[in-house]
Amino acid sequence: MSSLAFSIVGARPEPYGASPMLALRLRIEETSGLCVHAIALRVQVQIEPQRRRYGETETPRLLDLFGEPARYGQTLRPLLWTHLSAMALAFEEATELDLFLPCSYDFEVAANKYLSALEDGEVPLILFFSGTVLAEGKQGVAAELVSWESEARYRLPVRLWRAEMEAFFPGTTWLRLSRDAFGELARFKSENGLPTWDAAVTRLCAAAKVER
């Protein structure tokens, strides 16, 4: 049987993707001395929000996810970020490959809402691995499963996520509206001769402040 150890040794923004993503550098070590022919890998990536502290500007943004800070002991639970697939080619002793994490400004997705709330510091991640290993056995190549105990933790710098989002959406964020709400906003923009959506939202916010 092969003996595999997984670790994340670095991360970077992916500048050439068709959509925003971060690349985690995965290192796989085979410690029993067998030659690995291939690994068809499946990875579940979770965020562990309970493994970091939150500043005064971050806690209001996390209210929808976790409630008031006094409740964090009960509400801070792991958030699923994504599921990934990857293929490791033949190697002896150790190999490295990239895992690509999709990034988004969809605030209906809990993981993305969490990431956008953070000012700085690190995002605590845990990765769970499964899949099939093709390794050299006594009677030739044998197939076996990746141990269900295989996992790795990594603290992803928040600045990398912000750099990737800024590269794709410089100075902007995205907000999803229902068709009816968008229609009303479009009518308001047109009737008031406003040149941009920013101008329309700013005018509505100013009017709301006056009414208060």
Coordinates of C-alpha atoms in Angstrom, one line a residue:
M1 CA 0.0 0.0 0.0
S2 CA 1.2 3.5 -0.8
S3 CA 1.5 6.1 2.0
L4 CA 0.6 9.6 0.9
A5 CA 1.0 12.9 2.8
F6 CA -0.6 16.1 1.4
S7 CA 0.4 19.7 2.2
I8 CA -0.2 23.2 0.7
V9 CA 3.1 24.9 0.2
G10 CA 2.0 28.2 -1.3
A11 CA -0.7 30.2 -3.1
R12 CA -1.0 32.8 -5.8
P13 CA -3.6 34.7 -7.9
E14 CA -4.1 33.1 -11.4
P15 CA -3.7 36.0 -13.9
Y16 CA -4.5 34.0 -17.0
G17 CA -7.8 32.4 -16.1
A18 CA -11.0 33.0 -18.0
S19 CA -12.6 33.8 -14.6
P20 CA -11.1 34.8 -11.3
M21 CA -9.4 32.0 -9.4
L22 CA -6.6 31.4 -6.9
A23 CA -4.0 28.6 -7.3
L24 CA -3.0 26.6 -4.3
R25 CA 0.3 24.7 -4.7
L26 CA -0.3 21.1 -3.5
R27 CA 2.6 18.9 -2.5
I28 CA 2.1 15.1 -2.4
E29 CA 4.8 12.9 -0.8
E30 CA 4.9 9.1 -1.1
T31 CA 6.6 7.9 2.1
S32 CA 6.6 4.1 1.6
G33 CA 9.0 4.0 -1.3
L34 CA 6.5 2.9 -4.0
C35 CA 6.4 4.4 -7.5
V36 CA 3.1 6.2 -8.1
H37 CA 1.9 6.0 -11.7
A38 CA -1.1 8.5 -11.3
I39 CA -3.6 9.8 -8.8
A40 CA -7.1 10.8 -9.7
L41 CA -7.7 13.2 -6.9
R42 CA -10.9 14.8 -5.5
V43 CA -10.6 17.6 -3.1
Q44 CA -13.2 19.3 -0.8
V45 CA -12.1 22.8 0.3
Q46 CA -13.7 24.2 3.5
I47 CA -13.2 27.5 5.3
E48 CA -12.8 27.3 9.1
P49 CA -14.0 30.7 10.3
Q50 CA -13.5 29.8 14.0
R51 CA -9.7 29.7 13.5
R52 CA -9.2 33.4 13.3
R53 CA -10.2 36.7 15.0
Y54 CA -12.3 39.5 13.5
G55 CA -11.8 43.2 13.6
E56 CA -14.4 45.9 14.4
T57 CA -14.9 46.6 10.7
E58 CA -15.3 43.0 9.8
T59 CA -18.0 41.9 12.4
P60 CA -20.8 44.0 10.9
R61 CA -20.2 42.5 7.5
L62 CA -20.4 39.0 9.0
L63 CA -23.7 39.6 10.8
D64 CA -25.8 37.8 8.1
L65 CA -23.6 34.7 8.4
F66 CA -22.8 34.4 12.1
G67 CA -25.0 36.8 14.0
E68 CA -23.6 39.0 16.8
P69 CA -20.1 38.3 18.1
A70 CA -21.5 37.1 21.4
R71 CA -22.9 34.1 19.5
Y72 CA -19.7 33.2 17.6
G73 CA -19.1 30.2 19.9
Q74 CA -22.2 28.5 18.5
T75 CA -22.3 30.0 15.0
L76 CA -18.8 29.8 13.7
R77 CA -18.8 26.6 11.8
P78 CA -16.9 25.4 8.7
L79 CA -18.1 26.7 5.3
L80 CA -17.8 24.7 2.1
W81 CA -15.9 26.7 -0.5
T82 CA -15.8 24.2 -3.4
H83 CA -15.1 20.7 -4.7
L84 CA -12.1 20.2 -7.1
S85 CA -10.7 17.5 -9.2
A86 CA -7.0 17.1 -10.2
M87 CA -4.7 14.6 -11.7
A88 CA -1.2 13.9 -10.4
L89 CA 1.1 12.3 -13.0
A90 CA 3.7 9.6 -12.3
F91 CA 6.3 10.4 -9.6
E92 CA 8.6 8.9 -7.0
E93 CA 8.9 10.4 -3.5
A94 CA 7.1 13.7 -4.2
T95 CA 5.4 15.9 -6.7
E96 CA 3.6 19.2 -6.8
L97 CA 0.6 20.5 -8.8
D98 CA -1.8 23.4 -8.7
L99 CA -5.4 23.4 -7.4
F100 CA -7.5 26.2 -8.8
L101 CA -10.1 27.8 -6.5
P102 CA -12.9 29.7 -8.2
C103 CA -13.6 33.2 -6.8
S104 CA -16.8 35.2 -7.2
Y105 CA -18.6 38.3 -6.1
D106 CA -21.9 36.3 -5.7
F107 CA -23.0 37.5 -2.3
E108 CA -25.7 34.8 -2.2
V109 CA -22.9 32.2 -1.7
A110 CA -21.8 32.0 1.9
A111 CA -18.1 31.4 1.2
N112 CA -17.9 34.5 -1.1
K113 CA -19.8 36.7 1.4
Y114 CA -17.3 35.6 4.1
L115 CA -14.2 36.4 1.9
S116 CA -15.5 39.8 0.9
A117 CA -16.0 40.7 4.6
L118 CA -12.4 40.3 5.6
E119 CA -10.0 43.3 5.6
D120 CA -6.7 41.5 6.0
G121 CA -5.0 38.6 7.7
E122 CA -5.6 35.0 6.6
V123 CA -8.4 32.7 5.6
P124 CA -8.1 29.3 7.5
L125 CA -8.7 26.5 5.1
I126 CA -8.9 22.8 5.4
L127 CA -8.7 20.4 2.4
F128 CA -10.0 16.9 2.4
F129 CA -8.6 14.5 -0.2
S130 CA -10.1 11.3 -1.8
G131 CA -9.7 9.5 -5.0
T132 CA -7.8 6.6 -6.7
V133 CA -4.1 5.9 -6.7
L134 CA -2.3 3.8 -9.3
A135 CA 0.9 2.6 -7.7
E136 CA 3.5 -0.1 -8.4
G137 CA 2.8 -3.3 -6.5
K138 CA 4.4 -6.7 -6.2
Q139 CA 2.4 -8.0 -9.1
G140 CA 2.4 -4.9 -11.2
V141 CA 0.3 -1.7 -11.1
A142 CA -2.4 -1.8 -8.5
A143 CA -5.4 0.6 -7.8
E144 CA -6.2 1.7 -4.3
L145 CA -8.1 4.5 -2.7
V146 CA -6.7 7.6 -1.1
S147 CA -7.0 7.3 2.6
W148 CA -10.1 8.9 4.0
E149 CA -7.9 10.5 6.7
S150 CA -6.0 12.6 4.1
E151 CA -6.2 16.3 4.7
A152 CA -4.2 19.5 4.8
R153 CA -4.6 22.9 6.4
Y154 CA -3.5 26.2 5.0
R155 CA -3.8 29.9 6.0
L156 CA -4.6 31.7 2.7
P157 CA -3.6 35.4 2.8
V158 CA -6.7 37.6 2.3
R159 CA -4.6 40.0 0.1
L160 CA -4.3 37.3 -2.6
W161 CA -8.1 37.0 -2.9
R162 CA -8.5 40.8 -3.0
A163 CA -5.7 41.1 -5.6
E164 CA -7.5 38.6 -7.9
M165 CA -10.9 40.3 -7.5
E166 CA -9.3 43.7 -8.2
A167 CA -7.6 42.4 -11.3
F168 CA -11.0 41.2 -12.7
F169 CA -13.3 43.8 -11.2
P170 CA -11.2 46.9 -10.5
G171 CA -12.8 49.3 -8.0
T172 CA -16.2 47.5 -8.3
T173 CA -18.4 44.9 -6.7
W174 CA -21.5 43.0 -8.1
L175 CA -25.0 42.9 -6.8
R176 CA -27.7 40.5 -8.0
L177 CA -31.2 41.9 -8.4
S178 CA -34.6 40.4 -9.3
R179 CA -35.9 41.3 -12.8
D180 CA -38.6 43.4 -11.2
A181 CA -36.2 45.3 -9.0
F182 CA -33.8 45.8 -11.9
G183 CA -36.7 47.1 -14.1
E184 CA -37.6 49.7 -11.4
L185 CA -34.0 50.8 -11.1
A186 CA -33.6 51.0 -14.9
R187 CA -36.7 53.2 -15.1
F188 CA -35.5 55.5 -12.3
K189 CA -32.2 55.8 -14.0
S190 CA -33.8 56.7 -17.4
E191 CA -36.4 59.1 -16.0
N192 CA -33.8 61.1 -14.1
G193 CA -31.3 61.2 -16.9
L194 CA -28.6 59.5 -14.9
P195 CA -25.6 58.3 -16.9
T196 CA -24.5 55.3 -14.8
W197 CA -25.9 52.7 -12.4
D198 CA -23.6 54.1 -9.7
A199 CA -25.3 57.5 -10.1
A200 CA -28.8 55.9 -9.9
V201 CA -28.0 54.0 -6.6
T202 CA -26.2 57.1 -5.2
R203 CA -29.3 59.3 -5.9
L204 CA -31.6 56.7 -4.3
C205 CA -29.4 56.5 -1.2
A206 CA -29.2 60.3 -0.9
A207 CA -33.0 60.5 -1.1
A208 CA -33.4 57.8 1.6
K209 CA -31.1 59.8 3.9
V210 CA -33.2 62.9 3.4
E211 CA -36.4 61.1 4.2
R212 CA -34.9 59.8 7.5

